[in-house]
Every structure is written in C-alpha cells, then in structure tokens.
Short mmCIF file of C-alpha atoms and ligand atoms in Angstrom, two decimals:
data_model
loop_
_atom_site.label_atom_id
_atom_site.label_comp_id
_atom_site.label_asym_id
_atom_site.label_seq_id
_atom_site.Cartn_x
_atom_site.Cartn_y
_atom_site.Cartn_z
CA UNK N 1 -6.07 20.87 -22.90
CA UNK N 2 -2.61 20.88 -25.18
CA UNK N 3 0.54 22.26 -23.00
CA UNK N 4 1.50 25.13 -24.95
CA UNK N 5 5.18 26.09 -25.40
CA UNK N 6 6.89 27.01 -22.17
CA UNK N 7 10.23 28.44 -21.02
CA UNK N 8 10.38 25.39 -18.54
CA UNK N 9 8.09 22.40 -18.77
CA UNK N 10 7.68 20.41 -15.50
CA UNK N 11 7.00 16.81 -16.21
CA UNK N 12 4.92 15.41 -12.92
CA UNK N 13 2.72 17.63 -10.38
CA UNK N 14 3.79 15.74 -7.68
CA UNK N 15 5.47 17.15 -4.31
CA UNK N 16 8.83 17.96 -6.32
CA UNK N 17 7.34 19.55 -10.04
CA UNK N 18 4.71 21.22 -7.82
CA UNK N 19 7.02 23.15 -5.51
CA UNK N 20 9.32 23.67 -8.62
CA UNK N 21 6.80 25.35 -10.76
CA UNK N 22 6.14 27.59 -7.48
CA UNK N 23 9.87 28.38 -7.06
CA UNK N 24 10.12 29.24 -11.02
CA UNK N 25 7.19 31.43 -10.65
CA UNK N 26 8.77 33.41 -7.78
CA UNK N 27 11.65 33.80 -9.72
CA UNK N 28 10.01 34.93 -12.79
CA UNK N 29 10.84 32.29 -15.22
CA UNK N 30 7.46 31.12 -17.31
CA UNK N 31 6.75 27.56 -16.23
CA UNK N 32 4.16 24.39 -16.87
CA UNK N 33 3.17 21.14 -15.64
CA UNK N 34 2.59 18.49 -17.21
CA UNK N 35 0.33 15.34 -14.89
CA UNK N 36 -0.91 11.91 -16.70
CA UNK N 37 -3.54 11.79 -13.98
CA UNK N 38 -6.74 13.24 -14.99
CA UNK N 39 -7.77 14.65 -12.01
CA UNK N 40 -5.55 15.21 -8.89
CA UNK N 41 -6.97 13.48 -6.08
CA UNK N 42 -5.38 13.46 -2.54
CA UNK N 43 -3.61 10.19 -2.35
CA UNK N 44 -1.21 8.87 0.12
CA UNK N 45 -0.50 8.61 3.61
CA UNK N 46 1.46 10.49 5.80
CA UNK N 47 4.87 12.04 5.06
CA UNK N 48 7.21 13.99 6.93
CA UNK N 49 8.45 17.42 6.06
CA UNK N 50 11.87 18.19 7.92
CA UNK N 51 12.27 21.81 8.90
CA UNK N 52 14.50 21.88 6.01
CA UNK N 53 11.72 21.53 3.77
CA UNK N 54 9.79 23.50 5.98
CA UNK N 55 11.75 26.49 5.78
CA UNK N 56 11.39 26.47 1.76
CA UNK N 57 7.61 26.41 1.93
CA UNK N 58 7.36 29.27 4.03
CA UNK N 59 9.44 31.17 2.23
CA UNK N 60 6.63 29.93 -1.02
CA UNK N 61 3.66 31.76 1.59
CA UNK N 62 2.52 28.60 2.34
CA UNK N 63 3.39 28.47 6.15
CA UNK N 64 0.22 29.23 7.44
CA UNK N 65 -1.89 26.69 5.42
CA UNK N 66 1.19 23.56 6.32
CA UNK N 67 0.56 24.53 10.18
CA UNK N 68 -3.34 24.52 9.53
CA UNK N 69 -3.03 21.09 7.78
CA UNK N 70 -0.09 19.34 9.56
CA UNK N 71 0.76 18.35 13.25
CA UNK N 72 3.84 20.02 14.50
CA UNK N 73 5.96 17.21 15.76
CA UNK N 74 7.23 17.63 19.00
CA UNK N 75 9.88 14.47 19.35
CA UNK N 76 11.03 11.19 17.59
CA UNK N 77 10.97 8.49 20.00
CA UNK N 78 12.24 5.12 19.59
CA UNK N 79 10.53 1.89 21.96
CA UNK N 80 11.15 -1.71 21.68
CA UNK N 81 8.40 -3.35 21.10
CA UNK N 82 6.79 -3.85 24.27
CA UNK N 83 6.80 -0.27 24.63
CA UNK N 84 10.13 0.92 26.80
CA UNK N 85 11.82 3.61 25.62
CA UNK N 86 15.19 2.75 23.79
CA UNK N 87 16.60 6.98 22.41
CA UNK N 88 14.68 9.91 21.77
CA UNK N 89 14.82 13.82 20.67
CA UNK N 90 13.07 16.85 20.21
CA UNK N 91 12.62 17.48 16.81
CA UNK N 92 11.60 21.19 14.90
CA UNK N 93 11.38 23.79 17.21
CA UNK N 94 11.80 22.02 19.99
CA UNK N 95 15.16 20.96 18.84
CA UNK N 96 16.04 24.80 17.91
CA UNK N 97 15.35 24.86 14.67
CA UNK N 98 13.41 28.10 13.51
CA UNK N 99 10.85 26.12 11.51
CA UNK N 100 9.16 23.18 12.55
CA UNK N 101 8.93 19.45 11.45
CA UNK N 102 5.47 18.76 10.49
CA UNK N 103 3.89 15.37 10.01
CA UNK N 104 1.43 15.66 7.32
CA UNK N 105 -1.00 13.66 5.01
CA UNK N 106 1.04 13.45 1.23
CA UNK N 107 -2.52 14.08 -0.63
CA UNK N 108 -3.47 17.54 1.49
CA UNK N 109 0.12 18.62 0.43
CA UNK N 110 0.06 17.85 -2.55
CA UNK N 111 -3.59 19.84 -3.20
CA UNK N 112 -1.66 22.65 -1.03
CA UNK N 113 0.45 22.99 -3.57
CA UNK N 114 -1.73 22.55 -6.40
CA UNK N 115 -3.80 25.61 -5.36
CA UNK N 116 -1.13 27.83 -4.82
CA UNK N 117 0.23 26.93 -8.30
CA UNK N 118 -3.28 27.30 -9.96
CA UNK N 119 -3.86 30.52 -7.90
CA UNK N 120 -0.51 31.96 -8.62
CA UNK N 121 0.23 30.45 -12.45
CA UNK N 122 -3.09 30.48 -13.70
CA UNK N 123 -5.42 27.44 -14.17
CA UNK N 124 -3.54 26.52 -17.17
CA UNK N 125 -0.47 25.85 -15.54
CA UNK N 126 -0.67 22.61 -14.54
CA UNK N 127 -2.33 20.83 -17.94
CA UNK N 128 -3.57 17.38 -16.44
CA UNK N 129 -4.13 14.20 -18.48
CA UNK N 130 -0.79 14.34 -20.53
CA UNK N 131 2.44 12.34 -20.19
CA UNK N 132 5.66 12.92 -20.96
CA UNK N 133 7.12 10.88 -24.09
CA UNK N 134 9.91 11.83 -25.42
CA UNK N 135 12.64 14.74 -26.34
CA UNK N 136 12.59 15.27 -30.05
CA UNK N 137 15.28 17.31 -31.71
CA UNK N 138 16.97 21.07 -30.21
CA UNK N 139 16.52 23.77 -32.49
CA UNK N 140 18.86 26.77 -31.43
CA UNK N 141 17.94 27.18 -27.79
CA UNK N 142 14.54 25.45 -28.07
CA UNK N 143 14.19 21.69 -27.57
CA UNK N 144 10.70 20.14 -28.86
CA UNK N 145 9.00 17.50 -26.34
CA UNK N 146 6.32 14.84 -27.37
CA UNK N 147 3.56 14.43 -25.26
CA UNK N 148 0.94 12.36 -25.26
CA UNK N 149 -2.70 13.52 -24.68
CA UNK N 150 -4.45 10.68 -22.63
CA UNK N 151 -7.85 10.71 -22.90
CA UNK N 152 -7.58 11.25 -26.95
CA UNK N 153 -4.70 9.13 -27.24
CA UNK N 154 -2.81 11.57 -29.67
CA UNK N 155 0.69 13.04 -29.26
CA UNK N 156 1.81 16.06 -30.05
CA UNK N 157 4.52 18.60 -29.15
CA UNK N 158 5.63 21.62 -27.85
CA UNK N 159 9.01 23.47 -27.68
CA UNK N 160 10.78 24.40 -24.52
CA UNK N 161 14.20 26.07 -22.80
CA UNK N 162 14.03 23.22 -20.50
CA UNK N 163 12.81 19.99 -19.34
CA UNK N 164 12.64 19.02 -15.93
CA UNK N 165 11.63 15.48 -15.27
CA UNK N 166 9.72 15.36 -11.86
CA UNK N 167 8.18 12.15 -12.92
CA UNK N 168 8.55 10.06 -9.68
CA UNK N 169 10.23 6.69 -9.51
CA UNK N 170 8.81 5.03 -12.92
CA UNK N 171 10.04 8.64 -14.25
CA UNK N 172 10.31 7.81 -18.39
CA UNK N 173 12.77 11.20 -18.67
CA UNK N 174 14.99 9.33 -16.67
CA UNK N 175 14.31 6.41 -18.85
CA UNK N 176 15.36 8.30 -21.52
CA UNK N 177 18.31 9.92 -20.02
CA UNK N 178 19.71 6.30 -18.95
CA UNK N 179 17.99 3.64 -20.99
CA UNK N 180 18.18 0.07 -19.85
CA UNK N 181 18.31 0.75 -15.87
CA UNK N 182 15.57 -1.69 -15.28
CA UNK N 183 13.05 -1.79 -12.06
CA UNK N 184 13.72 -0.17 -8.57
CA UNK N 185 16.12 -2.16 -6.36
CA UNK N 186 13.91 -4.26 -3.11
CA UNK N 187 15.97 -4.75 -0.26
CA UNK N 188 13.15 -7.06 1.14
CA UNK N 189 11.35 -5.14 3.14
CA UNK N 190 7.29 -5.12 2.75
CA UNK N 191 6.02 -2.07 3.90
CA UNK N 192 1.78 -1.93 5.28
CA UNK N 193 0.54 1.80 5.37
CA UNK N 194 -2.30 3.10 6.46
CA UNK N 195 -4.33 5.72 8.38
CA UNK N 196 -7.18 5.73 11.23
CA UNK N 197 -8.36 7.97 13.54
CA UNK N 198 -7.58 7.02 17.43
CA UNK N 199 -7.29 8.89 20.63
CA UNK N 200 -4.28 10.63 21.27
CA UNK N 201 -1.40 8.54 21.84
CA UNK N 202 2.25 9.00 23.65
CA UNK N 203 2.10 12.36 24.70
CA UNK N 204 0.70 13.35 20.49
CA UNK N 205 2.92 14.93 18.49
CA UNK N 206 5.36 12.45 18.94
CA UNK N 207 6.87 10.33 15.21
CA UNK N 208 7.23 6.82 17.35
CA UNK N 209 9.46 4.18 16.26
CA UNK N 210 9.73 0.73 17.73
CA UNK N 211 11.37 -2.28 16.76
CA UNK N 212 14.02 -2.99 14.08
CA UNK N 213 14.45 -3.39 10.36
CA UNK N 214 16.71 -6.50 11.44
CA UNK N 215 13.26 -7.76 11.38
CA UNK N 216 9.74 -6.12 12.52
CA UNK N 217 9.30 -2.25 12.82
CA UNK N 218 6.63 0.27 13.23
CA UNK N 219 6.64 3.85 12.93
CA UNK N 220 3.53 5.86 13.98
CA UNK N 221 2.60 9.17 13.99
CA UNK N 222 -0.23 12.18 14.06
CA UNK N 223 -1.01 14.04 10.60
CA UNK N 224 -3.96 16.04 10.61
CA UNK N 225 -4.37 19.31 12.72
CA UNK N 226 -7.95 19.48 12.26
CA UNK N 227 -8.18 15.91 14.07
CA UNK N 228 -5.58 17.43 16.76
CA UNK N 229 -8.00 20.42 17.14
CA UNK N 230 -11.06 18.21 17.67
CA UNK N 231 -9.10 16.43 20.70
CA UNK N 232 -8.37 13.12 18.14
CA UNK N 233 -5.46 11.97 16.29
CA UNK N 234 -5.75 11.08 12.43
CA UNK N 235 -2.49 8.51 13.01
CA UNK N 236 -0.26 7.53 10.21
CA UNK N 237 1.21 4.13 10.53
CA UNK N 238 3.98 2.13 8.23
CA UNK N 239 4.53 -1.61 9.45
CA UNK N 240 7.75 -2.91 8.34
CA UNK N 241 8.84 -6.65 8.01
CA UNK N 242 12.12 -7.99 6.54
CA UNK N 243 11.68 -10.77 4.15
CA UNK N 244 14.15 -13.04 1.93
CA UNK N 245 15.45 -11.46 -1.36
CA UNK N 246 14.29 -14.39 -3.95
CA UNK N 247 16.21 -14.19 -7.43
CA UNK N 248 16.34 -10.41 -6.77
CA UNK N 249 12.36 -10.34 -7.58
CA UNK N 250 9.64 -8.23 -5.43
CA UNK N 251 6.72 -8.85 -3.64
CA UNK N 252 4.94 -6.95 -5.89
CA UNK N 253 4.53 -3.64 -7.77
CA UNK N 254 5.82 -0.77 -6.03
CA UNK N 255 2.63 1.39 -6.49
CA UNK N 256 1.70 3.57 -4.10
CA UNK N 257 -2.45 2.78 -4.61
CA UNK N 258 -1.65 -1.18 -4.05
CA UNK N 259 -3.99 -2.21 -1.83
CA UNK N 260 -2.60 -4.56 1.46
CA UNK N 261 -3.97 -7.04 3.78
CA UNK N 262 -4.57 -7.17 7.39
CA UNK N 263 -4.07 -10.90 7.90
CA UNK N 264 -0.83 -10.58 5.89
CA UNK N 265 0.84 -7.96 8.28
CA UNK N 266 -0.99 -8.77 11.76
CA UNK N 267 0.96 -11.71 12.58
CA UNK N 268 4.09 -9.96 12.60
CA UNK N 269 2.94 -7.45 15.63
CA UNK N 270 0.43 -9.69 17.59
CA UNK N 271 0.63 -8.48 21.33
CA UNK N 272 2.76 -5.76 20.04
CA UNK N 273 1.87 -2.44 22.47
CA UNK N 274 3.95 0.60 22.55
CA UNK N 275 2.65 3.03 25.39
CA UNK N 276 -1.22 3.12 25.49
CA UNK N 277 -1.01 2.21 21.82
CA UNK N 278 -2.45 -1.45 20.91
CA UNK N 279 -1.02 -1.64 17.33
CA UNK N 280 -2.81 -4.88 16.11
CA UNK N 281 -6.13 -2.42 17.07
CA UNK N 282 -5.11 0.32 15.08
CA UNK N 283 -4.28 -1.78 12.31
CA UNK N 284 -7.63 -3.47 12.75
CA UNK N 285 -9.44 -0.35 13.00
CA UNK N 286 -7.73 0.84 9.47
CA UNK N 287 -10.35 1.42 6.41
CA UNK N 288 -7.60 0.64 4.32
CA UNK N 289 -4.57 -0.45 3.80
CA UNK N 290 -1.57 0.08 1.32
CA UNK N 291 1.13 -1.97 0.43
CA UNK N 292 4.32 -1.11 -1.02
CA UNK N 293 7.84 -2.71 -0.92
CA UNK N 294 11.11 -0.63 0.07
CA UNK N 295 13.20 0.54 -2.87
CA UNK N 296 15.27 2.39 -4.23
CA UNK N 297 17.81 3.52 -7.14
CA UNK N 298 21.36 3.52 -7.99
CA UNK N 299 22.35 7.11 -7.56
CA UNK N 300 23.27 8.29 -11.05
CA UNK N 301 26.93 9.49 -12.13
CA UNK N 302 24.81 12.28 -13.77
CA UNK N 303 21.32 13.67 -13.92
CA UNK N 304 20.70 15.37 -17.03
CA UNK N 305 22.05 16.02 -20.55
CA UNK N 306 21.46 19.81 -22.31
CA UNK N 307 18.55 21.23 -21.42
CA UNK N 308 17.10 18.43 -19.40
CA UNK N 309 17.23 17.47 -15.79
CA UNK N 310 15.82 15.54 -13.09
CA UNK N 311 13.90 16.34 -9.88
CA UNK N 312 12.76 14.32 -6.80
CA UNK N 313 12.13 10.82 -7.03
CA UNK N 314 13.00 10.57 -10.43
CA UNK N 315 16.58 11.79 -9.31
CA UNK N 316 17.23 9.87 -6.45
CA UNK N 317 14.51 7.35 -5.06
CA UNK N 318 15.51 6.57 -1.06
CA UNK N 319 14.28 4.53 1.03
CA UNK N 320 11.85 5.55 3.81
CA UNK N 321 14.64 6.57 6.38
CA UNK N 322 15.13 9.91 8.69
CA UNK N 323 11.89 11.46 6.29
CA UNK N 324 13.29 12.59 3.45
CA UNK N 325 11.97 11.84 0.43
CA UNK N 326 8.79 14.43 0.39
CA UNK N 327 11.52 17.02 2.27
CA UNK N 328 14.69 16.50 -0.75
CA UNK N 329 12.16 17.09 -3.54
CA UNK N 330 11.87 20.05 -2.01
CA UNK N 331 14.74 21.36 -1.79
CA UNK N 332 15.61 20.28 -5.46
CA UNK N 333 13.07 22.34 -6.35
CA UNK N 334 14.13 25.68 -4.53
CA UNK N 335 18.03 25.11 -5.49
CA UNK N 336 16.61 24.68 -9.00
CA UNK N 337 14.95 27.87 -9.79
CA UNK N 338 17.91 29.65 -7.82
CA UNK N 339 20.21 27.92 -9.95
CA UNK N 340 18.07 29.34 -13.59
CA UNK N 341 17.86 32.27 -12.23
CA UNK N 342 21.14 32.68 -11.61
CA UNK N 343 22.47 31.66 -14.73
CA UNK N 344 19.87 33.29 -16.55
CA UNK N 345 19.15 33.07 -19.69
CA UNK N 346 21.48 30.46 -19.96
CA UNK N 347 19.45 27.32 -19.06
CA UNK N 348 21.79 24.52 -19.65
CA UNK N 349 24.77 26.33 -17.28
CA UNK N 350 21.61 26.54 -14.99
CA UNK N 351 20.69 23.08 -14.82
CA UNK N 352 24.62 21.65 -14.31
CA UNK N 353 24.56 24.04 -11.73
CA UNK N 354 21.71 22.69 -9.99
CA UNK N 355 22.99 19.38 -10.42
CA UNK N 356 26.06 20.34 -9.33
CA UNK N 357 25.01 21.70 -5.62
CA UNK N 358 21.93 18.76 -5.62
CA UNK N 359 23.36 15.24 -7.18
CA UNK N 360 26.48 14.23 -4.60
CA UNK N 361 24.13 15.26 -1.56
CA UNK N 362 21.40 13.08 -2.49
CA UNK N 363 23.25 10.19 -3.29
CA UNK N 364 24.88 10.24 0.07
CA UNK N 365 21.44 9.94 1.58
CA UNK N 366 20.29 7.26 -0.53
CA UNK N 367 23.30 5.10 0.42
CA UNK N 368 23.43 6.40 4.14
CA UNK N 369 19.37 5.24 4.44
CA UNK N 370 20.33 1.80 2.71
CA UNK N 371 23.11 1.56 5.59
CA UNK N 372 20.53 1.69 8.50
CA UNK N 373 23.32 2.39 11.43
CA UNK N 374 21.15 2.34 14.25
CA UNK N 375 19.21 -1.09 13.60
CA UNK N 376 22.50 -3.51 14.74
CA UNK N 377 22.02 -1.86 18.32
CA UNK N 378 18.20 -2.25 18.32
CA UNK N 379 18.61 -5.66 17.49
CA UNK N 380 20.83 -5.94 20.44
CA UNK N 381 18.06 -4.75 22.68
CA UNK N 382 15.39 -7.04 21.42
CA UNK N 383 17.84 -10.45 21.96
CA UNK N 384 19.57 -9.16 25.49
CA UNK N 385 15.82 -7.96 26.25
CA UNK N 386 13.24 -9.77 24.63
CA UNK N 387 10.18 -9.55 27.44
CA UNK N 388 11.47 -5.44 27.72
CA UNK N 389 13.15 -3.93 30.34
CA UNK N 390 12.96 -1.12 32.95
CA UNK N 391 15.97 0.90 32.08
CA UNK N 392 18.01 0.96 28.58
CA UNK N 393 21.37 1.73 30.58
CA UNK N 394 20.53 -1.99 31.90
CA UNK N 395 20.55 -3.28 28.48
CA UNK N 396 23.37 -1.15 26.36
CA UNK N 397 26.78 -0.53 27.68
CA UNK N 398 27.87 3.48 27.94
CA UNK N 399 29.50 3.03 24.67
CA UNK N 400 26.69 1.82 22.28
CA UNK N 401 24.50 3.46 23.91
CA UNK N 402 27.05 6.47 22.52
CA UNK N 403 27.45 4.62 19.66
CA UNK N 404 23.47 4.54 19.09
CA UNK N 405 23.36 8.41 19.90
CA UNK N 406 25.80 9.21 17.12
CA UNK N 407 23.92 6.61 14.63
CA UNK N 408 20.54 8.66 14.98
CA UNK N 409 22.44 11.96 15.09
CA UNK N 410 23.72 11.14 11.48
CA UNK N 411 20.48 9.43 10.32
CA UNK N 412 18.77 12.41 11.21
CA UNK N 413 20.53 14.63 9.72
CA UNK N 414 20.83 17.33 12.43
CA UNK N 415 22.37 20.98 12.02
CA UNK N 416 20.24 23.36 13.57
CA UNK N 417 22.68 26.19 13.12
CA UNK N 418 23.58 25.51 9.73
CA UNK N 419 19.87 25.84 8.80
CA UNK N 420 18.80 28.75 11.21
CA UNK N 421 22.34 30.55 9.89
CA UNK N 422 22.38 30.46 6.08
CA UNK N 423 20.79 33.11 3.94
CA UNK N 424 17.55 32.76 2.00
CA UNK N 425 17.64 30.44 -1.21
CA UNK N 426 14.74 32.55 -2.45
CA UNK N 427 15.07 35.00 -5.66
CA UNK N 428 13.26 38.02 -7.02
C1 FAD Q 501 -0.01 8.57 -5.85
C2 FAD Q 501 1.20 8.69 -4.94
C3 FAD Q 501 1.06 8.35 -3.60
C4 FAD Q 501 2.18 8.43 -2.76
N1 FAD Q 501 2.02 8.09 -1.46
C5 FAD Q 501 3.09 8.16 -0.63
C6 FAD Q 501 2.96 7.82 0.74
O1 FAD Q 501 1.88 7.46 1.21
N2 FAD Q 501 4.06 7.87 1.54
C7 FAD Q 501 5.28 8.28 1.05
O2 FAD Q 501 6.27 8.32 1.79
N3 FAD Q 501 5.43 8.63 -0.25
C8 FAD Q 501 4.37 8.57 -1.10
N4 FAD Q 501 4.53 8.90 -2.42
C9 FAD Q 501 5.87 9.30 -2.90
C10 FAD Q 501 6.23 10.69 -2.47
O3 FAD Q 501 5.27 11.62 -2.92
C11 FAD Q 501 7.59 11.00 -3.05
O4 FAD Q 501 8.53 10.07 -2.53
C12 FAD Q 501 8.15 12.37 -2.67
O5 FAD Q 501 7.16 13.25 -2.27
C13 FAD Q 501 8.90 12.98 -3.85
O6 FAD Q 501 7.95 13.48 -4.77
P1 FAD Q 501 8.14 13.57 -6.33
O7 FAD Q 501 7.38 14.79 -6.75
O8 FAD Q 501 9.54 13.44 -6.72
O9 FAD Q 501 7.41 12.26 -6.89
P2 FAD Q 501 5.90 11.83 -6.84
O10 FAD Q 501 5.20 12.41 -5.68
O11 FAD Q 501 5.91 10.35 -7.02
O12 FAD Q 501 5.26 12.52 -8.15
C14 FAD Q 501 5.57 12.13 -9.49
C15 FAD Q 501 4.47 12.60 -10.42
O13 FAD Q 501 4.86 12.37 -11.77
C16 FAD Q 501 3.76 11.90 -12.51
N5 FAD Q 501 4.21 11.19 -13.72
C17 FAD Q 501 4.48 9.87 -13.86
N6 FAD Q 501 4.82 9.60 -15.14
C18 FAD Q 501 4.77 10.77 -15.82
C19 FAD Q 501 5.01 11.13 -17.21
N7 FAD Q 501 5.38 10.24 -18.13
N8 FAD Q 501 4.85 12.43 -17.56
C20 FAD Q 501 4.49 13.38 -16.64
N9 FAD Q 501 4.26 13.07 -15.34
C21 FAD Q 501 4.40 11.79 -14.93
C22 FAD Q 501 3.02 11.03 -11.49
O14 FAD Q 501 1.66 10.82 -11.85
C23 FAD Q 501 3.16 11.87 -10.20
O15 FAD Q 501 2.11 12.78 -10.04
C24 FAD Q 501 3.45 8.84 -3.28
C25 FAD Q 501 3.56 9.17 -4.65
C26 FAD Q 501 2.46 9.10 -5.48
C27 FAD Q 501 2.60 9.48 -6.94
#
C-alpha cells in the first residue's frame, strides 16, 4: 500500500511514532505511519513504563488494557548478589504517584498501540513495508519525502507539513539531519535478555536489582498480568557484564532480534541466588535468549531542521538506566502534538517548540544514565562483603549509605508532586 500525502508523516511504528500518531489524532491533526517491517509482530522483552509515561497513556484510553497486560510494580529493590538487601523503594502508587509503574512485555505494547491507532486512524494509517529515504525538495509549506516500497523495491513520494523521524537508533532521518555520526557508542557492557515463566519470586511485583555494573548485574522482574492472574510470573531478566572497550569496536550488532548464548553469560552468575530466585535456573530454563550491547548517542546540539524532527530513540538513545527509554518516547510524543497544536498551522514554530521543551531534558538523562552514581557504593559492598552480610548498616557508613540514598533518588528520577500537580498535556 503507497502512504498517501499526510499533514504529518510518522517515520517508525515503534513505541514513540505509535503513541505520536495517537496524540496527533487526539489533537486533530491528520497523521501516518510509515514501518519497513512487513508485518508487526510482538518482539522484545520486558520494558518499564514509569508513571510518567503512564499517566500519558491513560490520558490516550489505554489505561485499562496497560493494567490488563502489565504487572503493577510494587518496589525496586536492590540485593548483592547473594541475595541481602542493599536500598529499596516503593515505586507507582505505592510511592504516591497517581498512576502506576508497570512492568510490561515491549511487543504486547507495542500491538496495544497498534490497535488503538488502527481502530482510531483507520487501517490505513499505519502503511507497513515502507522505509523512510529521504527529504526531497519544500514546495511552499509542503515538503516531498521518498519512500521506498519494500516488497516491490520501488520508491516513490509523497508530500507532507511535517516529518517526524521515530525511526529508532539506526534512524536514517537522523542520518540525514547529521550525516557522518557513525555507529552507537558501547561502553562495554554485554547485555543477555530473556523471558521464562517461574513461580513467583520476592514478594512479585518487585523490579530486583543485584550486583553492579562495576562488573556483573542482574535486573529481574514480572511482566505479564495474565501469568500474575494464573498464580505464575512471566519474569523478564537482563544480565549485565562489563567487558574491555577494544579499539572502540562492539561485541556485535546492536539488534534487538540477536540471538545470545547461555554458556556465554552463565559463568558470570554461577551460584548467584537472590531471595528464592536461582538465577543460573532461570536463565537455564529460558527458550531464548537475546543479546544486545549497551549504547548509546551523543545528545545532539539540535534535533531537526524546517519541517522535520526527531522522536524517541532516534532523538536520544540511553542506556538501560532508571527505565526510561520506552517511558521518554512517550512523552516526546504527547509534548509533540501539544506543541503542533499549539502553534497551529504553523508546523515548523511547532516542532522548535517541541524541541525546545524535549531536547535539554533528554540529554541530561542520557549523560546522567552514562554516569551510573550508585554503582561506586555497590562495588563497595561486594569487596567489604563479598560472602554477604546480615545488615547493610554493617557494611556502609551513615554517610554513603546517605550518599547511596541520594544516588538512586536522582537516578530515579522521583517527583511525585510535580507529576500528580501539573495540568493535563492533552489537547482537543
Ligand atoms: C524489534 C525491537 C525490539 C526491541 N526490544 C527491546 C527490549 O527487549 N528491551 C528494551 O528495553 N528495548 C527494546 N527495544 C527498544 C525500545 O522499543 C526503545 O528503546 C523505546 O521503546 C523507544 O522506542 P522508539 O519508538 O523510539 O524506537 P523503536 O521501538 O526502536 O522503534 C523504531 C521503529 O522504526 C522503524 N524504522 C527503522 N528504520 C526505518 C525507516 N527507514 N523508515 C521508517 N521506519 C523505520 C523500526 O522498524 C521500528 O519499528 C526494541 C526495539 C525494537 C525495534
């Protein structure tokens, strides 16, 4: 099928061009995707969607089906790894917030979103099997965008008010924007991935983190609510090992379908138990597993040029930290059709003043998650501690343990009243 003309085109029908093409709809600007994939399947593992994010689904109509889908999580906790507990925090409600965190597989999102956008746009709206190219020439208000038609290998175009590139971290709009950028940045870290379903573990509902990026670390977590309501626990696990930066190269592709080994990440967390969870089990018992290293991007001076922009990933790739990626996409998306809306019909004064309320914040996260405050501490614990301990306040001295408090605090990203207090960013 040919993407017709649009007011807005929406390069990508991931998370972020997904919720954007919602937002634009409920603010009555005329908007379509754009997906190389042929069909949309629901790939991924688990991602975290802060209340943040939460909060701008709901307001979309889509609370209902994220609570149906998702596990609410409860609290983050952080263990060494033999299992003690090290800091920990309600998170969502819990924590105050009026929306909840929920801990959810990245696939059932993203089809979430997919059938809201088909059920609300039209089954036109998202026009699969086509990739952006390139921006041709503006004429007047209109700019005309090559795409390429897959599966018969033929370009052709179509003319627009406004490009948004939502094309992930490989995104060719930013490509275009800033040529000669080069690959993602690896900061050595090999991340394993994976998903299997277990019994219950840690009280459920609970994101657990134990050990350190200083060298081994393991985050685990619940993401299905239809497991939960059977009495099981689909659980989403990301094994983390730091590795030696060789001539600034990679340990392979960052795509999020690579497959992984199990003898490649098992020797890292032999004996490893956290609670009643026996990790080298779980990874065992894993159909399969995924392999992807952590990078990121430089954050860019500026997005977008006229009446192009960027959106999600391909604005501001982050690393894996305080579960934000899925959750800023998001938001990018919301302030974006606020931001056209409110400048309407001018799109280029609405895109610079997207960019304008979106760029600075998201480059502070992407150098704050590169930072990784609270790992020097953790890596305290594991060398004053390294067979565990009964009691943290044995291990930490009042002062770093404040000093650990105030690392998560700002990794986290907490400000319940902020959130609960401001006014709607919805329009129309
Ligand atoms: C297949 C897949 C699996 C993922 N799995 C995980 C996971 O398990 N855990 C995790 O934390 N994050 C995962 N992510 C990344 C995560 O979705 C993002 O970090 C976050 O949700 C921000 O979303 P985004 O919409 O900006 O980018 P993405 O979700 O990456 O979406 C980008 C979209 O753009 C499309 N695209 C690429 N090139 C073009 C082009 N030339 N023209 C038009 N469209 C294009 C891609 O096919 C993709 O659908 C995955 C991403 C993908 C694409």
């Amino acid at each position: 099928m040919n993407a017709a003309n649009a007011d807005v085109l929406v390069a990508g029908a991931g998370i972020g061009g997904l919720t954007a093409a919602l937002s634009l709809h409920a603010a009555g600007i005329g908007v379509r995707v754009i997906e190389p994939v042929q069909v949309l399947r629901p790939v991924g593992v688990g991602i975290n969607l802060l209340p943040h994010a939460v909060r701008e689904l709901t307001e979309l109509g889509l609370g209902e089906q994220l609570a149906a889908t998702g596990v609410a999580t409860a609290r983050m906790v952080h263990y060494d790894r033999h299992g003690n507990r090290i800091w920990g925090e309600p998170r969502g409600h819990a924590l105050g917030y009026h929306w909840p965190q929920y801990s959810i597989h990245r696939g059932a999102l993203q089809m979430i979103l997919l059938d809201a956008v088909r059920e609300r746009l039209g089954e036109r709206a998202v026009v699969t099997g086509t990739a952006f190219v390139r921006c041709a020439e503006t004429e007047g208000q209109l700019l005309r965008v090559i795409l390429r038609d897959l599966a018969r290998g033929r370009e052709h175009s179509v003319r627009v008010r406004a490009l948004i590139g939502a094309d992930g971290l490989y995104s060719t709009v930013r490509a275009r924007l800033h040529p000669g950028e080069g690959p993602p940045l690896w900061n050595g870290i090999r991340m394993w991935r994976g998903v299997a379903e277990w019994d219950p573990v840690l009280g459920g509902r609970t994101v657990a983190i134990a050990g350190s990026n200083a060298h081994a670390k393991l985050v685990v977590y619940p993401i299905s609510g239809e497991a939960e309501r059977r009495g099981r626990a689909l659980l989403n696990w990301v094994a983390e090992v730091r590795f030696p930066v060789e001539h600034g190269g990679m340990s392979g592709a960052a795509d999020w379908n690579r497959s992984g080994r199990l003898s490649d990440v098992l020797p890292y967390f032999a004996g490893w138990r956290i609670g009643d969870l026996d990790v080298p089990a779980l990874f065992a018992a894993t159909r399969r597993i995924l392999e992807y290293p952590m990078v990121d991007r430089e954050p860019l001076p500026r997005w977008g040029r006229g009446p192009v922009t960027l959106l999600g990933d391909a604005a501001h790739p982050m690393y894996p930290v305080g579960s934000n990626g899925g959750s800023q996409a998001v938001l990018d998306a919301r302030v974006l059709a606020r931001s056209l809306a409110v400048n309407d019909p001018d799109r280029v004064a609405g895109l610079r003043a997207y960019e304008e309320v979106r760029r600075e914040a998201t480059a502070e996260l992407v150098l704050a998650n590169r930072s990784m405050p609270a790992d020097r501490l953790l890596q305290v614990v594991a060398e004053r501690a390294p067979e565990g301990f009964e009691r943290v306040e044995d291990v930490l001295t009042p002062e770093e343990l404040s000093e650990l408090d105030a690392a998560y605090r700002w990794t986290t990203g907490t400000d319940v009243a902020e959130l609960n207090g401001r006014g709607s960013w919805g329009v129309g």
